[in-house]
PDB file of C-alpha atoms in Angstrom:
ATOM      1  CA  MET A   1     -37.870 -32.610  86.461  1.00 85.00           C
ATOM      2  CA  GLY A   2     -34.994 -32.326  88.913  1.00 90.00           C
ATOM      3  CA  GLU A   3     -36.093 -28.799  89.846  1.00 92.00           C
ATOM      4  CA  VAL A   4     -39.651 -30.017  90.419  1.00 91.00           C
ATOM      5  CA  ALA A   5     -38.354 -32.830  92.632  1.00 92.00           C
ATOM      6  CA  GLN A   6     -36.206 -30.435  94.665  1.00 93.00           C
ATOM      7  CA  LEU A   7     -39.056 -27.977  95.211  1.00 93.00           C
ATOM      8  CA  ALA A   8     -41.497 -30.759  96.134  1.00 93.00           C
ATOM      9  CA  ASP A   9     -38.910 -32.499  98.345  1.00 94.00           C
ATOM     10  CA  VAL A  10     -39.293 -35.832  96.563  1.00 93.00           C
ATOM     11  CA  SER A  11     -37.051 -37.895  94.315  1.00 93.00           C
ATOM     12  CA  PRO A  12     -36.943 -37.334  90.536  1.00 90.00           C
ATOM     13  CA  SER A  13     -38.227 -40.896  90.076  1.00 90.00           C
ATOM     14  CA  THR A  14     -41.337 -40.000  92.094  1.00 92.00           C
ATOM     15  CA  VAL A  15     -41.930 -37.006  89.838  1.00 90.00           C
ATOM     16  CA  SER A  16     -41.493 -39.264  86.819  1.00 86.00           C
ATOM     17  CA  LEU A  17     -43.971 -41.774  88.242  1.00 87.00           C
ATOM     18  CA  TYR A  18     -46.464 -38.982  88.934  1.00 87.00           C
ATOM     19  CA  MET A  19     -46.211 -37.727  85.338  1.00 82.00           C
ATOM     20  CA  ARG A  20     -46.748 -41.227  83.946  1.00 75.00           C
ATOM     21  CA  ARG A  21     -49.081 -42.898  86.464  1.00 77.00           C
ATOM     22  CA  PRO A  22     -50.401 -40.338  88.966  1.00 83.00           C
ATOM     23  CA  ASP A  23     -52.727 -42.850  90.621  1.00 81.00           C
ATOM     24  CA  GLU A  24     -49.668 -44.729  91.954  1.00 88.00           C
ATOM     25  CA  VAL A  25     -48.376 -41.706  93.902  1.00 90.00           C
ATOM     26  CA  SER A  26     -49.748 -40.962  97.373  1.00 92.00           C
ATOM     27  CA  PRO A  27     -52.203 -38.016  97.530  1.00 91.00           C
ATOM     28  CA  ARG A  28     -49.858 -36.008  99.787  1.00 92.00           C
ATOM     29  CA  ARG A  29     -46.876 -36.338  97.448  1.00 92.00           C
ATOM     30  CA  ALA A  30     -49.034 -35.825  94.373  1.00 91.00           C
ATOM     31  CA  GLU A  31     -50.288 -32.524  95.779  1.00 92.00           C
ATOM     32  CA  LYS A  32     -46.733 -31.350  96.516  1.00 93.00           C
ATOM     33  CA  ILE A  33     -45.511 -32.335  93.047  1.00 92.00           C
ATOM     34  CA  GLN A  34     -48.425 -30.657  91.262  1.00 90.00           C
ATOM     35  CA  SER A  35     -47.888 -27.518  93.332  1.00 92.00           C
ATOM     36  CA  ALA A  36     -44.209 -27.450  92.299  1.00 91.00           C
ATOM     37  CA  ILE A  37     -45.153 -28.022  88.644  1.00 88.00           C
ATOM     38  CA  ASP A  38     -47.592 -25.123  88.789  1.00 84.00           C
ATOM     39  CA  ARG A  39     -45.043 -22.783  90.403  1.00 87.00           C
ATOM     40  CA  LEU A  40     -42.306 -23.652  87.931  1.00 84.00           C
ATOM     41  CA  GLY A  41     -44.546 -23.836  84.842  1.00 80.00           C
ATOM     42  CA  TYR A  42     -43.008 -27.223  84.063  1.00 79.00           C
ATOM     43  CA  LEU A  43     -44.040 -28.921  80.806  1.00 72.00           C
ATOM     44  CA  PRO A  44     -42.729 -32.471  80.359  1.00 67.00           C
ATOM     45  CA  ASN A  45     -41.076 -33.353  77.059  1.00 64.00           C
ATOM     46  CA  THR A  46     -43.275 -36.230  75.944  1.00 57.00           C
ATOM     47  CA  MET A  47     -40.984 -37.285  73.101  1.00 57.00           C
ATOM     48  CA  ALA A  48     -37.899 -37.286  75.317  1.00 60.00           C
ATOM     49  CA  GLY A  49     -39.772 -39.268  77.950  1.00 58.00           C
ATOM     50  CA  GLY A  50     -40.815 -41.780  75.337  1.00 54.00           C
ATOM     51  CA  LEU A  51     -37.224 -42.189  74.175  1.00 53.00           C
ATOM     52  CA  ALA A  52     -35.964 -42.639  77.720  1.00 53.00           C
ATOM     53  CA  SER A  53     -38.552 -45.246  78.710  1.00 54.00           C
ATOM     54  CA  SER A  54     -39.057 -46.817  75.229  1.00 63.00           C
ATOM     55  CA  ARG A  55     -42.772 -45.980  75.635  1.00 74.00           C
ATOM     56  CA  SER A  56     -44.564 -42.641  75.609  1.00 85.00           C
ATOM     57  CA  ASN A  57     -47.703 -41.883  77.600  1.00 90.00           C
ATOM     58  CA  VAL A  58     -49.643 -41.740  74.326  1.00 94.00           C
ATOM     59  CA  ILE A  59     -52.295 -44.304  73.395  1.00 96.00           C
ATOM     60  CA  GLY A  60     -53.377 -44.236  69.772  1.00 97.00           C
ATOM     61  CA  VAL A  61     -57.011 -44.755  68.785  1.00 97.00           C
ATOM     62  CA  ILE A  62     -58.082 -45.140  65.159  1.00 97.00           C
ATOM     63  CA  VAL A  63     -61.782 -44.903  64.263  1.00 95.00           C
ATOM     64  CA  PRO A  64     -63.576 -44.874  60.887  1.00 92.00           C
ATOM     65  CA  THR A  65     -65.435 -41.629  61.644  1.00 86.00           C
ATOM     66  CA  ILE A  66     -65.553 -38.959  64.329  1.00 82.00           C
ATOM     67  CA  THR A  67     -68.938 -37.583  63.258  1.00 76.00           C
ATOM     68  CA  ASN A  68     -70.870 -40.606  64.490  1.00 72.00           C
ATOM     69  CA  SER A  69     -71.961 -40.609  68.129  1.00 72.00           C
ATOM     70  CA  PHE A  70     -71.191 -44.351  68.262  1.00 76.00           C
ATOM     71  CA  PHE A  71     -67.493 -43.702  68.466  1.00 89.00           C
ATOM     72  CA  SER A  72     -67.569 -40.316  70.218  1.00 89.00           C
ATOM     73  CA  ALA A  73     -69.174 -41.858  73.313  1.00 90.00           C
ATOM     74  CA  THR A  74     -66.578 -44.648  73.351  1.00 94.00           C
ATOM     75  CA  LEU A  75     -63.731 -42.152  72.898  1.00 95.00           C
ATOM     76  CA  GLU A  76     -64.956 -39.893  75.711  1.00 94.00           C
ATOM     77  CA  THR A  77     -65.178 -42.811  78.144  1.00 95.00           C
ATOM     78  CA  LEU A  78     -61.808 -44.203  77.082  1.00 96.00           C
ATOM     79  CA  GLU A  79     -60.139 -40.794  77.350  1.00 96.00           C
ATOM     80  CA  ARG A  80     -61.512 -40.178  80.821  1.00 95.00           C
ATOM     81  CA  HIS A  81     -60.317 -43.506  82.238  1.00 95.00           C
ATOM     82  CA  LEU A  82     -56.872 -43.310  80.618  1.00 95.00           C
ATOM     83  CA  ARG A  83     -56.392 -39.646  81.543  1.00 92.00           C
ATOM     84  CA  ASN A  84     -56.860 -40.557  85.196  1.00 89.00           C
ATOM     85  CA  ALA A  85     -54.024 -43.057  84.794  1.00 91.00           C
ATOM     86  CA  GLY A  86     -51.695 -40.498  83.177  1.00 89.00           C
ATOM     87  CA  TYR A  87     -52.172 -41.365  79.500  1.00 94.00           C
ATOM     88  CA  GLN A  88     -53.268 -39.223  76.556  1.00 93.00           C
ATOM     89  CA  LEU A  89     -55.180 -40.234  73.431  1.00 95.00           C
ATOM     90  CA  LEU A  90     -53.892 -39.608  69.929  1.00 96.00           C
ATOM     91  CA  ILE A  91     -56.945 -40.000  67.683  1.00 96.00           C
ATOM     92  CA  GLY A  92     -56.953 -40.806  63.979  1.00 95.00           C
ATOM     93  CA  ASN A  93     -59.912 -40.848  61.562  1.00 95.00           C
ATOM     94  CA  THR A  94     -59.734 -43.257  58.594  1.00 93.00           C
ATOM     95  CA  GLU A  95     -63.012 -42.239  56.899  1.00 88.00           C
ATOM     96  CA  PHE A  96     -63.435 -45.989  56.178  1.00 87.00           C
ATOM     97  CA  ASP A  97     -60.235 -46.023  54.091  1.00 90.00           C
ATOM     98  CA  GLU A  98     -57.765 -48.890  54.707  1.00 90.00           C
ATOM     99  CA  SER A  99     -54.858 -46.985  53.175  1.00 91.00           C
ATOM    100  CA  ARG A 100     -55.585 -44.056  55.480  1.00 94.00           C
ATOM    101  CA  GLU A 101     -55.544 -46.459  58.436  1.00 95.00           C
ATOM    102  CA  GLU A 102     -52.116 -47.643  57.321  1.00 93.00           C
ATOM    103  CA  GLU A 103     -50.806 -44.061  57.289  1.00 93.00           C
ATOM    104  CA  LEU A 104     -52.225 -43.429  60.754  1.00 95.00           C
ATOM    105  CA  ILE A 105     -50.708 -46.623  62.158  1.00 94.00           C
ATOM    106  CA  ARG A 106     -47.278 -45.567  60.852  1.00 91.00           C
ATOM    107  CA  SER A 107     -47.675 -42.095  62.342  1.00 91.00           C
ATOM    108  CA  ILE A 108     -48.906 -43.264  65.753  1.00 93.00           C
ATOM    109  CA  MET A 109     -46.312 -46.042  66.060  1.00 91.00           C
ATOM    110  CA  SER A 110     -43.562 -43.442  65.575  1.00 86.00           C
ATOM    111  CA  TRP A 111     -44.582 -42.016  68.973  1.00 89.00           C
ATOM    112  CA  ASN A 112     -43.669 -45.275  70.747  1.00 89.00           C
ATOM    113  CA  PRO A 113     -47.253 -45.525  72.035  1.00 94.00           C
ATOM    114  CA  ALA A 114     -48.123 -47.355  75.214  1.00 94.00           C
ATOM    115  CA  GLY A 115     -51.030 -48.941  73.338  1.00 96.00           C
ATOM    116  CA  LEU A 116     -53.007 -48.887  70.112  1.00 97.00           C
ATOM    117  CA  VAL A 117     -56.779 -49.223  69.648  1.00 98.00           C
ATOM    118  CA  LEU A 118     -58.151 -50.156  66.218  1.00 97.00           C
ATOM    119  CA  THR A 119     -61.745 -50.425  64.991  1.00 96.00           C
ATOM    120  CA  GLY A 120     -62.739 -53.819  63.635  1.00 94.00           C
ATOM    121  CA  PHE A 121     -60.663 -56.698  62.263  1.00 94.00           C
ATOM    122  CA  LEU A 122     -60.057 -55.729  58.643  1.00 92.00           C
ATOM    123  CA  HIS A 123     -56.676 -54.093  58.013  1.00 93.00           C
ATOM    124  CA  SER A 124     -54.456 -53.859  54.942  1.00 91.00           C
ATOM    125  CA  ARG A 125     -51.544 -56.261  54.473  1.00 90.00           C
ATOM    126  CA  LYS A 126     -49.067 -53.463  55.114  1.00 89.00           C
ATOM    127  CA  SER A 127     -50.861 -52.509  58.322  1.00 91.00           C
ATOM    128  CA  LEU A 128     -50.783 -56.110  59.514  1.00 92.00           C
ATOM    129  CA  SER A 129     -47.077 -56.316  58.687  1.00 86.00           C
ATOM    130  CA  LEU A 130     -46.373 -53.146  60.680  1.00 85.00           C
ATOM    131  CA  LEU A 131     -48.291 -54.452  63.679  1.00 89.00           C
ATOM    132  CA  ALA A 132     -46.749 -57.917  63.519  1.00 85.00           C
ATOM    133  CA  HIS A 133     -43.286 -56.454  64.147  1.00 79.00           C
ATOM    134  CA  SER A 134     -44.391 -54.437  67.171  1.00 84.00           C
ATOM    135  CA  ASP A 135     -44.796 -55.439  70.812  1.00 88.00           C
ATOM    136  CA  THR A 136     -47.243 -52.590  71.430  1.00 93.00           C
ATOM    137  CA  PRO A 137     -50.453 -53.766  73.171  1.00 96.00           C
ATOM    138  CA  ILE A 138     -53.294 -53.710  70.626  1.00 97.00           C
ATOM    139  CA  VAL A 139     -57.056 -53.706  71.143  1.00 98.00           C
ATOM    140  CA  GLU A 140     -59.494 -54.222  68.278  1.00 98.00           C
ATOM    141  CA  MET A 141     -62.878 -52.784  69.233  1.00 97.00           C
ATOM    142  CA  TRP A 142     -66.477 -52.576  68.039  1.00 96.00           C
ATOM    143  CA  ASP A 143     -66.522 -56.086  66.635  1.00 96.00           C
ATOM    144  CA  TYR A 144     -66.394 -59.692  67.795  1.00 96.00           C
ATOM    145  CA  GLY A 145     -66.225 -63.141  66.255  1.00 90.00           C
ATOM    146  CA  ARG A 146     -62.648 -63.379  64.956  1.00 89.00           C
ATOM    147  CA  PRO A 147     -59.388 -64.218  66.763  1.00 88.00           C
ATOM    148  CA  GLY A 148     -57.969 -60.699  66.495  1.00 92.00           C
ATOM    149  CA  LEU A 149     -54.369 -59.484  66.673  1.00 94.00           C
ATOM    150  CA  ASP A 150     -54.148 -59.237  70.455  1.00 95.00           C
ATOM    151  CA  MET A 151     -57.085 -58.067  72.616  1.00 97.00           C
ATOM    152  CA  VAL A 152     -60.699 -57.726  71.455  1.00 97.00           C
ATOM    153  CA  VAL A 153     -63.533 -55.699  73.031  1.00 98.00           C
ATOM    154  CA  GLY A 154     -66.805 -55.502  71.161  1.00 97.00           C
ATOM    155  CA  PHE A 155     -69.965 -57.272  70.072  1.00 97.00           C
ATOM    156  CA  SER A 156     -71.318 -59.267  67.145  1.00 97.00           C
ATOM    157  CA  HIS A 157     -72.825 -57.205  64.331  1.00 97.00           C
ATOM    158  CA  HIS A 158     -74.246 -60.409  62.877  1.00 97.00           C
ATOM    159  CA  VAL A 159     -76.184 -60.919  66.119  1.00 97.00           C
ATOM    160  CA  SER A 160     -77.327 -57.273  66.006  1.00 98.00           C
ATOM    161  CA  GLY A 161     -78.955 -57.802  62.612  1.00 98.00           C
ATOM    162  CA  SER A 162     -80.452 -61.100  63.731  1.00 98.00           C
ATOM    163  CA  LEU A 163     -82.048 -59.459  66.787  1.00 98.00           C
ATOM    164  CA  VAL A 164     -83.935 -56.962  64.613  1.00 98.00           C
ATOM    165  CA  ALA A 165     -84.988 -59.756  62.261  1.00 98.00           C
ATOM    166  CA  GLU A 166     -86.330 -61.895  65.105  1.00 98.00           C
ATOM    167  CA  HIS A 167     -88.319 -58.923  66.373  1.00 98.00           C
ATOM    168  CA  MET A 168     -89.815 -58.207  62.953  1.00 98.00           C
ATOM    169  CA  VAL A 169     -90.627 -61.861  62.324  1.00 98.00           C
ATOM    170  CA  ASN A 170     -92.358 -62.076  65.699  1.00 98.00           C
ATOM    171  CA  LYS A 171     -94.402 -59.015  64.727  1.00 98.00           C
ATOM    172  CA  GLY A 172     -95.554 -60.847  61.601  1.00 97.00           C
ATOM    173  CA  TYR A 173     -93.394 -59.064  59.001  1.00 98.00           C
ATOM    174  CA  ARG A 174     -92.052 -61.386  56.298  1.00 97.00           C
ATOM    175  CA  ARG A 175     -91.634 -59.120  53.258  1.00 98.00           C
ATOM    176  CA  THR A 176     -88.758 -56.921  54.304  1.00 98.00           C
ATOM    177  CA  ALA A 177     -85.952 -54.735  52.979  1.00 98.00           C
ATOM    178  CA  PHE A 178     -82.539 -53.680  54.242  1.00 98.00           C
ATOM    179  CA  ILE A 179     -81.293 -50.172  53.391  1.00 97.00           C
ATOM    180  CA  SER A 180     -77.632 -49.652  54.185  1.00 96.00           C
ATOM    181  CA  THR A 181     -74.521 -47.584  53.828  1.00 92.00           C
ATOM    182  CA  ASN A 182     -72.155 -49.083  51.274  1.00 90.00           C
ATOM    183  CA  PHE A 183     -70.701 -52.413  52.455  1.00 91.00           C
ATOM    184  CA  GLN A 184     -67.319 -51.647  50.894  1.00 85.00           C
ATOM    185  CA  ARG A 185     -67.031 -48.626  53.176  1.00 84.00           C
ATOM    186  CA  ASP A 186     -68.754 -50.094  56.206  1.00 89.00           C
ATOM    187  CA  VAL A 187     -68.095 -53.828  56.510  1.00 92.00           C
ATOM    188  CA  ARG A 188     -69.846 -54.010  59.885  1.00 94.00           C
ATOM    189  CA  ALA A 189     -73.072 -52.862  58.208  1.00 94.00           C
ATOM    190  CA  GLY A 190     -72.617 -55.837  55.883  1.00 96.00           C
ATOM    191  CA  ASP A 191     -72.374 -58.162  58.871  1.00 96.00           C
ATOM    192  CA  ARG A 192     -75.632 -56.732  60.265  1.00 97.00           C
ATOM    193  CA  TYR A 193     -77.302 -57.286  56.896  1.00 98.00           C
ATOM    194  CA  HIS A 194     -76.222 -60.933  56.747  1.00 98.00           C
ATOM    195  CA  GLY A 195     -77.503 -61.550  60.283  1.00 98.00           C
ATOM    196  CA  PHE A 196     -80.826 -59.926  59.389  1.00 98.00           C
ATOM    197  CA  CYS A 197     -81.144 -61.717  56.064  1.00 98.00           C
ATOM    198  CA  GLU A 198     -80.368 -65.204  57.409  1.00 98.00           C
ATOM    199  CA  THR A 199     -82.938 -64.910  60.197  1.00 98.00           C
ATOM    200  CA  VAL A 200     -85.735 -63.542  57.986  1.00 98.00           C
ATOM    201  CA  GLU A 201     -85.146 -66.132  55.275  1.00 98.00           C
ATOM    202  CA  ALA A 202     -85.018 -68.945  57.847  1.00 98.00           C
ATOM    203  CA  ALA A 203     -88.540 -67.882  58.876  1.00 97.00           C
ATOM    204  CA  GLY A 204     -89.742 -68.085  55.261  1.00 97.00           C
ATOM    205  CA  GLY A 205     -89.478 -64.364  54.554  1.00 98.00           C
ATOM    206  CA  GLN A 206     -87.657 -62.324  51.930  1.00 97.00           C
ATOM    207  CA  VAL A 207     -85.197 -59.419  52.063  1.00 98.00           C
ATOM    208  CA  VAL A 208     -84.561 -56.814  49.365  1.00 98.00           C
ATOM    209  CA  LEU A 209     -81.234 -54.983  49.671  1.00 98.00           C
ATOM    210  CA  ARG A 210     -80.561 -51.360  48.771  1.00 96.00           C
ATOM    211  CA  GLN A 211     -77.230 -49.594  49.398  1.00 95.00           C
ATOM    212  CA  LEU A 212     -76.431 -45.893  49.573  1.00 93.00           C
ATOM    213  CA  SER A 213     -73.624 -44.715  47.328  1.00 87.00           C
ATOM    214  CA  GLY A 214     -71.844 -42.818  50.115  1.00 72.00           C
ATOM    215  CA  ARG A 215     -72.523 -41.734  53.680  1.00 67.00           C
ATOM    216  CA  SER A 216     -75.920 -41.657  55.359  1.00 68.00           C
ATOM    217  CA  ASP A 217     -77.820 -39.050  53.338  1.00 78.00           C
ATOM    218  CA  THR A 218     -81.522 -38.408  53.949  1.00 84.00           C
ATOM    219  CA  GLU A 219     -82.128 -37.230  50.365  1.00 88.00           C
ATOM    220  CA  GLU A 220     -80.596 -40.331  48.783  1.00 91.00           C
ATOM    221  CA  THR A 221     -82.297 -42.526  51.381  1.00 94.00           C
ATOM    222  CA  GLY A 222     -85.653 -41.024  50.397  1.00 94.00           C
ATOM    223  CA  ARG A 223     -84.959 -41.731  46.737  1.00 94.00           C
ATOM    224  CA  LEU A 224     -84.057 -45.355  47.527  1.00 95.00           C
ATOM    225  CA  VAL A 225     -87.256 -45.788  49.536  1.00 97.00           C
ATOM    226  CA  GLY A 226     -89.294 -44.487  46.596  1.00 95.00           C
ATOM    227  CA  GLU A 227     -87.560 -46.847  44.146  1.00 96.00           C
ATOM    228  CA  LEU A 228     -87.867 -49.767  46.548  1.00 97.00           C
ATOM    229  CA  MET A 229     -91.603 -49.333  47.097  1.00 97.00           C
ATOM    230  CA  ALA A 230     -92.226 -48.836  43.369  1.00 97.00           C
ATOM    231  CA  GLU A 231     -90.471 -52.121  42.581  1.00 97.00           C
ATOM    232  CA  HIS A 232     -91.601 -54.023  45.703  1.00 97.00           C
ATOM    233  CA  PRO A 233     -94.888 -52.511  46.915  1.00 97.00           C
ATOM    234  CA  GLU A 234     -95.438 -55.623  49.044  1.00 97.00           C
ATOM    235  CA  THR A 235     -92.636 -54.574  51.441  1.00 98.00           C
ATOM    236  CA  GLU A 236     -93.872 -54.396  55.042  1.00 98.00           C
ATOM    237  CA  ALA A 237     -90.769 -53.494  57.031  1.00 98.00           C
ATOM    238  CA  ILE A 238     -87.368 -51.898  56.493  1.00 98.00           C
ATOM    239  CA  CYS A 239     -84.284 -52.539  58.604  1.00 98.00           C
ATOM    240  CA  CYS A 240     -81.580 -49.878  58.282  1.00 97.00           C
ATOM    241  CA  SER A 241     -77.844 -50.125  58.834  1.00 96.00           C
ATOM    242  CA  ASN A 242     -77.891 -47.184  61.251  1.00 94.00           C
ATOM    243  CA  ASP A 243     -80.258 -44.720  62.878  1.00 96.00           C
ATOM    244  CA  MET A 244     -79.509 -41.895  60.427  1.00 93.00           C
ATOM    245  CA  VAL A 245     -80.559 -44.085  57.499  1.00 95.00           C
ATOM    246  CA  ALA A 246     -83.684 -45.095  59.442  1.00 97.00           C
ATOM    247  CA  LEU A 247     -84.427 -41.417  60.083  1.00 96.00           C
ATOM    248  CA  GLY A 248     -84.249 -40.783  56.330  1.00 96.00           C
ATOM    249  CA  VAL A 249     -86.705 -43.634  55.752  1.00 97.00           C
ATOM    250  CA  MET A 250     -89.106 -42.184  58.329  1.00 97.00           C
ATOM    251  CA  PHE A 251     -88.858 -38.721  56.755  1.00 97.00           C
ATOM    252  CA  GLU A 252     -89.761 -40.169  53.352  1.00 97.00           C
ATOM    253  CA  CYS A 253     -92.680 -42.142  54.787  1.00 97.00           C
ATOM    254  CA  GLN A 254     -94.029 -38.997  56.432  1.00 96.00           C
ATOM    255  CA  ARG A 255     -93.534 -36.976  53.225  1.00 96.00           C
ATOM    256  CA  ARG A 256     -95.586 -39.544  51.301  1.00 96.00           C
ATOM    257  CA  GLY A 257     -98.220 -39.860  54.020  1.00 97.00           C
ATOM    258  CA  TRP A 258     -97.396 -43.491  54.826  1.00 97.00           C
ATOM    259  CA  SER A 259     -98.244 -44.509  58.374  1.00 98.00           C
ATOM    260  CA  ILE A 260     -95.441 -46.000  60.496  1.00 98.00           C
ATOM    261  CA  PRO A 261     -95.632 -48.911  61.310  1.00 98.00           C
ATOM    262  CA  ASP A 262     -99.017 -49.617  59.616  1.00 97.00           C
ATOM    263  CA  ARG A 263     -97.717 -49.126  56.066  1.00 97.00           C
ATOM    264  CA  LEU A 264     -94.029 -49.626  56.818  1.00 98.00           C
ATOM    265  CA  ALA A 265     -92.235 -50.685  59.975  1.00 98.00           C
ATOM    266  CA  VAL A 266     -88.785 -49.122  60.397  1.00 98.00           C
ATOM    267  CA  ALA A 267     -85.789 -50.057  62.581  1.00 98.00           C
ATOM    268  CA  GLY A 268     -82.264 -48.662  62.895  1.00 98.00           C
ATOM    269  CA  PHE A 269     -79.006 -49.395  64.673  1.00 97.00           C
ATOM    270  CA  GLY A 270     -77.109 -47.358  67.267  1.00 95.00           C
ATOM    271  CA  ASN A 271     -79.859 -46.109  69.576  1.00 96.00           C
ATOM    272  CA  GLN A 272     -78.727 -42.514  69.146  1.00 94.00           C
ATOM    273  CA  ASP A 273     -80.193 -39.823  71.372  1.00 92.00           C
ATOM    274  CA  PHE A 274     -82.938 -38.822  68.935  1.00 95.00           C
ATOM    275  CA  THR A 275     -84.425 -42.323  68.482  1.00 97.00           C
ATOM    276  CA  ALA A 276     -86.747 -42.100  71.495  1.00 97.00           C
ATOM    277  CA  SER A 277     -88.046 -38.704  70.303  1.00 97.00           C
ATOM    278  CA  THR A 278     -88.987 -39.447  66.689  1.00 97.00           C
ATOM    279  CA  VAL A 279     -92.678 -39.828  65.769  1.00 96.00           C
ATOM    280  CA  PRO A 280     -93.259 -42.660  66.340  1.00 98.00           C
ATOM    281  CA  PRO A 281     -90.244 -43.550  68.539  1.00 98.00           C
ATOM    282  CA  MET A 282     -87.670 -45.525  66.555  1.00 98.00           C
ATOM    283  CA  THR A 283     -86.850 -49.177  67.210  1.00 98.00           C
ATOM    284  CA  SER A 284     -83.078 -49.561  67.338  1.00 98.00           C
ATOM    285  CA  VAL A 285     -80.221 -51.708  68.624  1.00 98.00           C
ATOM    286  CA  GLU A 286     -78.154 -50.283  71.456  1.00 97.00           C
ATOM    287  CA  PRO A 287     -74.429 -51.088  71.242  1.00 96.00           C
ATOM    288  CA  PRO A 288     -72.379 -50.939  74.465  1.00 96.00           C
ATOM    289  CA  ARG A 289     -70.630 -47.658  73.589  1.00 94.00           C
ATOM    290  CA  LEU A 290     -69.600 -46.631  77.097  1.00 95.00           C
ATOM    291  CA  GLU A 291     -68.756 -50.169  78.252  1.00 97.00           C
ATOM    292  CA  ILE A 292     -66.408 -50.646  75.290  1.00 97.00           C
ATOM    293  CA  GLY A 293     -64.393 -47.570  76.294  1.00 97.00           C
ATOM    294  CA  ARG A 294     -64.288 -48.597  79.955  1.00 97.00           C
ATOM    295  CA  HIS A 295     -63.159 -52.172  79.273  1.00 97.00           C
ATOM    296  CA  ILE A 296     -60.532 -51.119  76.718  1.00 98.00           C
ATOM    297  CA  ALA A 297     -58.975 -48.832  79.324  1.00 97.00           C
ATOM    298  CA  ARG A 298     -59.046 -51.601  81.918  1.00 96.00           C
ATOM    299  CA  LEU A 299     -57.421 -54.155  79.610  1.00 97.00           C
ATOM    300  CA  LEU A 300     -54.740 -51.767  78.363  1.00 96.00           C
ATOM    301  CA  LEU A 301     -53.763 -50.652  81.872  1.00 95.00           C
ATOM    302  CA  ALA A 302     -53.629 -54.263  83.053  1.00 95.00           C
ATOM    303  CA  ARG A 303     -51.497 -55.257  80.055  1.00 93.00           C
ATOM    304  CA  ILE A 304     -49.112 -52.335  80.598  1.00 91.00           C
ATOM    305  CA  LYS A 305     -48.679 -53.431  84.220  1.00 89.00           C
ATOM    306  CA  GLY A 306     -48.226 -57.038  83.089  1.00 88.00           C
ATOM    307  CA  ASP A 307     -51.117 -58.572  85.023  1.00 88.00           C
ATOM    308  CA  LEU A 308     -53.801 -59.242  82.384  1.00 89.00           C
ATOM    309  CA  PRO A 309     -55.149 -62.822  82.540  1.00 89.00           C
ATOM    310  CA  GLU A 310     -55.252 -64.628  79.199  1.00 84.00           C
ATOM    311  CA  THR A 311     -58.965 -65.382  79.730  1.00 86.00           C
ATOM    312  CA  GLU A 312     -59.832 -61.659  79.698  1.00 89.00           C
ATOM    313  CA  LYS A 313     -58.226 -60.783  76.381  1.00 94.00           C
ATOM    314  CA  ARG A 314     -61.493 -61.204  74.429  1.00 95.00           C
ATOM    315  CA  LEU A 315     -64.729 -59.597  75.633  1.00 96.00           C
ATOM    316  CA  ASP A 316     -68.129 -59.898  73.924  1.00 97.00           C
ATOM    317  CA  LEU A 317     -70.256 -57.199  75.568  1.00 97.00           C
ATOM    318  CA  GLY A 318     -73.433 -57.978  73.623  1.00 97.00           C
ATOM    319  CA  VAL A 319     -76.180 -55.612  72.398  1.00 97.00           C
ATOM    320  CA  ARG A 320     -79.752 -54.773  73.412  1.00 97.00           C
ATOM    321  CA  LEU A 321     -82.822 -54.377  71.208  1.00 98.00           C
ATOM    322  CA  MET A 322     -84.821 -51.227  72.002  1.00 98.00           C
ATOM    323  CA  ALA A 323     -88.269 -52.074  70.601  1.00 98.00           C
ATOM    324  CA  ARG A 324     -90.393 -48.956  70.089  1.00 98.00           C
ATOM    325  CA  GLY A 325     -93.373 -47.673  68.131  1.00 98.00           C
ATOM    326  CA  SER A 326     -91.807 -47.654  64.658  1.00 98.00           C
ATOM    327  CA  THR A 327     -92.151 -51.458  64.497  1.00 98.00           C
TER     328      THR A 327
END
């Protein structure tokens, strides 16, 4: 770093600031420093820097899955905003396993991270104990409605389910079903179910629940639809815990020659890219994927600088119902 400073004709502290928070260095000096780095082939020792400053430039993010576009869009936005401020993401995938989350928290905390982003509010006792003894800024994302450990950026899954229910009730559907991923794996799907169920039942309707044994699987979804309609042929509409489950329901309806929405109305959650292109277009709930990433970055950077107002620690970004032809 001293050699970079000498070549760029700046102080070592300016080089250090540029490596950690490049947006705080003037464009002229930043260009000189980057030019010197390129000439010298300098690679900063992230671990040594973390030891020297007590914090690394790493921000840990733990999600339940990296195959779902829900979280990939949030991660891309978060990474872009934090990268511009000189931070790097260290991403962990729990596969909806609390013990795996605990392992990832231990691993990420060993890097002296500048911040930690978790998904949801449910964590094991050991995870909570680890976090309670740390002063690392923490954001819990993709949920809302509980106090949280530190900062919260998300939305209510209960409200998401209720929005779909209100829409279906207004369309005249009273005999409904909810097909979902397993609640033990995906607790937020359970919250959406409860929001849906309460609203339908308050309107005098009924809800039949069916859960998949594992992940969203179109073959198993089709089997559940067949069993459901055999046992409850009066069912008029199906709400699904996510768009992939809803897609499986639509496939099965088309295989059996059932008209959507005349025989069965179908709705999902997530508003993934394909929902507007299905036949008919799929009704879904759009979560604020990009906004979550942007606000997490803003809160973390403000907390690191020490100027985050207490009133901004909890953000409910809300959701939007995308009503389409499938209902």
